[in-house]
mmCIF file of C-alpha atoms in Angstrom:
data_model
loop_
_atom_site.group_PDB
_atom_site.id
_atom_site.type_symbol
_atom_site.label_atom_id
_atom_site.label_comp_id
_atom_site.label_asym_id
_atom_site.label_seq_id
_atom_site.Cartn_x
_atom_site.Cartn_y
_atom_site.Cartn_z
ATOM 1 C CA UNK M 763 106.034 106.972 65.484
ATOM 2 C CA UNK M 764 102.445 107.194 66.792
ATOM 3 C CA UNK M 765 101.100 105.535 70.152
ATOM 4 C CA UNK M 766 97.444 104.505 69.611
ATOM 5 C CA UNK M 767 95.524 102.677 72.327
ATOM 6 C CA UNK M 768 93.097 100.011 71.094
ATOM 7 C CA UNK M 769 90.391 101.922 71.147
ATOM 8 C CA UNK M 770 89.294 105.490 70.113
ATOM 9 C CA UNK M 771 89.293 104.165 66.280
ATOM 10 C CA UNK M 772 86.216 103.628 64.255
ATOM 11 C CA UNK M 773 85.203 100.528 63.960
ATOM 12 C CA UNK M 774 86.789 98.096 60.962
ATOM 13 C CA UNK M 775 83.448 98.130 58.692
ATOM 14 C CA UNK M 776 83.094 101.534 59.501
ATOM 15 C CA UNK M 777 86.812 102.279 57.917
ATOM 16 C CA UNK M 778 86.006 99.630 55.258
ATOM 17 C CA UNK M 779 82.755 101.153 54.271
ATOM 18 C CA UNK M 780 83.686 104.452 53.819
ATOM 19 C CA UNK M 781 86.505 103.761 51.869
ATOM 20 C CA UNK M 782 84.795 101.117 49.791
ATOM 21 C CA UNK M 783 82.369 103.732 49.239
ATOM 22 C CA UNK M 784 85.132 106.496 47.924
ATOM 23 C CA UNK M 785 86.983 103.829 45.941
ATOM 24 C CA UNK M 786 83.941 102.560 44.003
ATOM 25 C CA UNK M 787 82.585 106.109 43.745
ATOM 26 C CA UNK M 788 86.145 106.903 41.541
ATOM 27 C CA UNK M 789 86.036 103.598 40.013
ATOM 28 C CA UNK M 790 89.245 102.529 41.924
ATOM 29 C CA UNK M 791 90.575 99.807 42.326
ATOM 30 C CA UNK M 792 92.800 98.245 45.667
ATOM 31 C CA UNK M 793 94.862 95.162 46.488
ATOM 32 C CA UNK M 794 96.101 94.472 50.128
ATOM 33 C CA UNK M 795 98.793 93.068 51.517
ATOM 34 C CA UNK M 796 98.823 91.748 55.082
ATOM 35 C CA UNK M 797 100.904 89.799 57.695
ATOM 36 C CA UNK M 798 99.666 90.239 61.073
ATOM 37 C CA UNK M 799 96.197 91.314 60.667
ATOM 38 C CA UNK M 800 96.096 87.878 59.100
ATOM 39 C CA UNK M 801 93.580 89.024 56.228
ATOM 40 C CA UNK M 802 91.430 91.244 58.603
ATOM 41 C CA UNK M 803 91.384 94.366 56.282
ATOM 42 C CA UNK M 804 90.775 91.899 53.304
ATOM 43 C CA UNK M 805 87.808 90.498 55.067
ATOM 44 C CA UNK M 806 86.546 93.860 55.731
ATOM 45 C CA UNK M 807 86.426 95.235 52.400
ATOM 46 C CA UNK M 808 85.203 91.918 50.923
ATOM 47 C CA UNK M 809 82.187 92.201 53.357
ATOM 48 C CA UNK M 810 80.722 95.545 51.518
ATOM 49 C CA UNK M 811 78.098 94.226 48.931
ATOM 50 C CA UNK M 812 78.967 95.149 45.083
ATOM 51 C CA UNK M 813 83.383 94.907 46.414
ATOM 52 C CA UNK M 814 84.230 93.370 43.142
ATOM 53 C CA UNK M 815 83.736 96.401 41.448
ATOM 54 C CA UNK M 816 86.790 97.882 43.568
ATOM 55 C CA UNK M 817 88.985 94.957 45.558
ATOM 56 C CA UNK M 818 91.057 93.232 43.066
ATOM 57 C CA UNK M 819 92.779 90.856 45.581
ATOM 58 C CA UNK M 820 94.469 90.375 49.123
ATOM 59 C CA UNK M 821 97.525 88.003 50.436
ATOM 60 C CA UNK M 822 98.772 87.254 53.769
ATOM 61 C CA UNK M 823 102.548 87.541 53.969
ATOM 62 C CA UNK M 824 103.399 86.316 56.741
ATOM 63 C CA UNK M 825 106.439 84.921 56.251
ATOM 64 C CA UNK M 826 109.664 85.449 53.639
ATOM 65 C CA UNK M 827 108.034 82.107 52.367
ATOM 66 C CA UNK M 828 105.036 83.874 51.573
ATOM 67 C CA UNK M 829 106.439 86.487 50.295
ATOM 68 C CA UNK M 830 108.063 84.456 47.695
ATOM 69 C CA UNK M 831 105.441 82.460 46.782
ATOM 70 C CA UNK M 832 102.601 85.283 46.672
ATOM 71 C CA UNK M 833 104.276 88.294 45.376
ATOM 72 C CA UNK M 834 107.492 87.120 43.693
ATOM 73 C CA UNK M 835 109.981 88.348 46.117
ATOM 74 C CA UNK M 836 113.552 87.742 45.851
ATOM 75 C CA UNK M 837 116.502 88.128 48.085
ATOM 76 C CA UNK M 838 117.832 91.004 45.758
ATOM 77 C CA UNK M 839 114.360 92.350 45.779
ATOM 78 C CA UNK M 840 115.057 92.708 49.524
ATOM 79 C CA UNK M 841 118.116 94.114 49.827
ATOM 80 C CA UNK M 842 118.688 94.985 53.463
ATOM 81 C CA UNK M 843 115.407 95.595 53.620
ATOM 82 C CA UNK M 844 113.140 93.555 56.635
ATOM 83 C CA UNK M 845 109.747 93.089 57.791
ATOM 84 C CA UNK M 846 107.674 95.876 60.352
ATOM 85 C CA UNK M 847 109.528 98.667 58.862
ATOM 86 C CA UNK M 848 107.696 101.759 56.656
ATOM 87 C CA UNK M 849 110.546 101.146 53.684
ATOM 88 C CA UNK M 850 109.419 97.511 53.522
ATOM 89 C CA UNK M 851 105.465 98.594 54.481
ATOM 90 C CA UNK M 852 105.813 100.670 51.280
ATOM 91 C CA UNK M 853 107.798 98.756 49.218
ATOM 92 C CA UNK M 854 105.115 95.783 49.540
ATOM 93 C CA UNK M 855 102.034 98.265 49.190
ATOM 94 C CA UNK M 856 103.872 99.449 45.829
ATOM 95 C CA UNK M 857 105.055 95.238 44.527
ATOM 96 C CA UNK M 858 100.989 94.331 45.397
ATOM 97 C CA UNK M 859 99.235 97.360 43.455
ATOM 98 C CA UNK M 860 101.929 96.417 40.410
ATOM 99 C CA UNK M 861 101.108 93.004 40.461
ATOM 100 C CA UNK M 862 97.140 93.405 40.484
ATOM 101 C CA UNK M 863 97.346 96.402 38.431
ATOM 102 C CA UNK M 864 95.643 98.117 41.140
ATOM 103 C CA UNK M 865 95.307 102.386 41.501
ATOM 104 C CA UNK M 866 95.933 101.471 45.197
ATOM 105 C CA UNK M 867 98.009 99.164 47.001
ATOM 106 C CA UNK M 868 98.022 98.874 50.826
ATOM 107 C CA UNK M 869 100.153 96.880 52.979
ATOM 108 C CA UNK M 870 100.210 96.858 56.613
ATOM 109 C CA UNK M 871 103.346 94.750 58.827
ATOM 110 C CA UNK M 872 103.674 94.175 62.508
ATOM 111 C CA UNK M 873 104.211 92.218 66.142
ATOM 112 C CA UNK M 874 101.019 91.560 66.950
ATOM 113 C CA UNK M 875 102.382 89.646 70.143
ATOM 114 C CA UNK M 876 101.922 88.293 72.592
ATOM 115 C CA UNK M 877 106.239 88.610 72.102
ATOM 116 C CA UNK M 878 108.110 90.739 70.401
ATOM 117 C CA UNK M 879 109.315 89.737 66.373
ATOM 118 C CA UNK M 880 112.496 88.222 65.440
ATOM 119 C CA UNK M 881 113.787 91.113 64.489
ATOM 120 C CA UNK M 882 113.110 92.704 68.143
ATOM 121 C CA UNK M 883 110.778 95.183 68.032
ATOM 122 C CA UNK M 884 107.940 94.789 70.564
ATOM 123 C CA UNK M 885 103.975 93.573 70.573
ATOM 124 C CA UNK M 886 102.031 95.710 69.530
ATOM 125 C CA UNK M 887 104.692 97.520 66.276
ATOM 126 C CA UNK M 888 102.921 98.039 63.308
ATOM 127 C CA UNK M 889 104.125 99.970 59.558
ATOM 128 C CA UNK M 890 101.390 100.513 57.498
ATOM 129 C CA UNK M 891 101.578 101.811 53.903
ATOM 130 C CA UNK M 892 99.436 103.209 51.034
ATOM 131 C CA UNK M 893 101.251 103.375 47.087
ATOM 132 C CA UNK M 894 99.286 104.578 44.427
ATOM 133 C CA UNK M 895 98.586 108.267 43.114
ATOM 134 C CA UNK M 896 100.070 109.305 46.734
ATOM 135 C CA UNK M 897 102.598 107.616 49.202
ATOM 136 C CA UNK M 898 102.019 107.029 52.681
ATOM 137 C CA UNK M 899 103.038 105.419 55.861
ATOM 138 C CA UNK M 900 103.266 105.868 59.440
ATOM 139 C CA UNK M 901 104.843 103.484 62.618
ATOM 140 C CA UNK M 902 102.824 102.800 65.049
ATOM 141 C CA UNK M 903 103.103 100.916 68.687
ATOM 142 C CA UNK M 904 99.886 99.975 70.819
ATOM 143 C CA UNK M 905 101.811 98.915 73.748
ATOM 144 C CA UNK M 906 99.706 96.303 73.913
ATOM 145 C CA UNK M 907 100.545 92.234 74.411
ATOM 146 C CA UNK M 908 96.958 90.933 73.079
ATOM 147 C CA UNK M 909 97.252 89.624 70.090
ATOM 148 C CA UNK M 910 93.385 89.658 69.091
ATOM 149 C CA UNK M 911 93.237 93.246 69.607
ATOM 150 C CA UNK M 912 96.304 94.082 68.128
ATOM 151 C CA UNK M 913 95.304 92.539 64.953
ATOM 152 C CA UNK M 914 92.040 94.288 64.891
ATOM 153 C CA UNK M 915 93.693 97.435 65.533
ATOM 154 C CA UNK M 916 96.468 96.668 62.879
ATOM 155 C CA UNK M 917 93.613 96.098 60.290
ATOM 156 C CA UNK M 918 91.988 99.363 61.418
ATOM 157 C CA UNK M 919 95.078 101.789 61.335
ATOM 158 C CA UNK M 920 96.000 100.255 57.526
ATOM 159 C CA UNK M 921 92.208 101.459 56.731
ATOM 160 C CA UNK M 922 92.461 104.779 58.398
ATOM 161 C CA UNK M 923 95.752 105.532 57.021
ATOM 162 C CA UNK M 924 94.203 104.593 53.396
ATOM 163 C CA UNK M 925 91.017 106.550 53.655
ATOM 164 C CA UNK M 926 93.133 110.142 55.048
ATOM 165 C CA UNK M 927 95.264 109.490 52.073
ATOM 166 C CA UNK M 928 91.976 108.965 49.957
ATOM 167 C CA UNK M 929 90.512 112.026 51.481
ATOM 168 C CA UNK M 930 94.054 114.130 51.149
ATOM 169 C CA UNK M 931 93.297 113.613 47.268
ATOM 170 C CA UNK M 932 89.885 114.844 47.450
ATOM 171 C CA UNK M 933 91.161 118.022 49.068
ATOM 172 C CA UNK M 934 94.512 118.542 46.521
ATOM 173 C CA UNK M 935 91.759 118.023 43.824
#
C-alpha cells in the first residue's frame, strides 16, 4: 500500500495525453471503469482530439446497481469479492476490456470521503487496476478527507498506474 499526497503527480491531461498518445501510436484500444473518480479519467482521455481511434468506452460503477446494469455482474460473479479492493480493482479492469473487446481495461475503486465506505476503509482508499497484455494494481491511501481532490487524484493514480504498465511493455519489448 502506497501513501501519495495530492500533489507531486502530473497533472490529469498530462497522464491522459501521454498515454493517449502511446495507445493510438500501437493502435490500442482502452475501456475504463470508474466509481469514485466519477468518470474523471473518462473525461480525460475523451478530451485528446482524434480519442476515438483508441477509447472504446467508460462506465461509472458506483454502486452494485451499477454494476449490474453496466457490466453484467452477478452475485456469483462476486463471490466474496467487494468494492476498494485490488482483486475486485482487477477483476472489473479484466470484465470491462472483455466486454468492449478492448487490449486494455482499467478500473480504478475507492473512498473518496469526506467518510470512510461501508465497508470501513477510510477517505482517501483507492485500488486501481490495469488487465490487458500485463496485470497491474496497487492500494493506495491519500489520507486525505476532500473529496474533490481525492477524486482528481484517484483519476490521476488509475492513469499513472496505466501508462508505467504501458511503458513496462515498451521496455520487455
Amino acid at each position: 500500500m502506497s501513501a501519495v499526497p495530492s500533489s507531486g503527480l502530473e497533472p490529469l491531461a498530462v497522464l491522459a495525453a501521454r498515454v493517449g498518445a502511446t495507445l493510438r501510436e500501437r493502435r490500442q484500444t482502452v475501456a475504463v471503469a470508474e466509481s469514485s473518480a466519477g468518470g474523471l479519467v473518462s473525461a480525460a482521455l475523451l478530451a485528446i482530439p482524434g480519442a476515438s481511434a483508441f477509447f472504446l468506452g467508460g462506465a461509472v460503477v458506483y454502486s452494485r446497481r451499477a454494476g449490474k446494469a453496466l457490466l453484467g455482474l452477478t452475485r456469483e460473479d462476486m463471490g466474496d469479492m467487494r468494492g476498494e479492493t485490488e482483486p475486485y480493482a482487477r477483476f472489473i479492469a479484466a470484465r470491462i476490456r472483455e466486454s468492449h473487446r478492448a487490449t486494455w481495461g482499467i478500473c480504478e475503486s475507492g473512498a473518496a470521503g469526506p467518510s470512510g465506505s461501508p465497508y470501513g476503509d477510510a477517505p482517501g482508499h483507492l485500488c486501481v487496476a490495469v488487465a490487458g497484455a500485463a496485470t497491474a494494481s496497487r492500494t493506495i491511501e491519500t489520507g486525505n478527507t476532500d473529496r474533490p481532490a481525492n477524486m482528481e487524484v484517484f483519476a490521476r493514480q488509475l492513469l499513472l498506474l496505466f501508462d508505467e504498465t504501458l511503458r513496462a511493455q515498451d521496455a520487455a519489448a
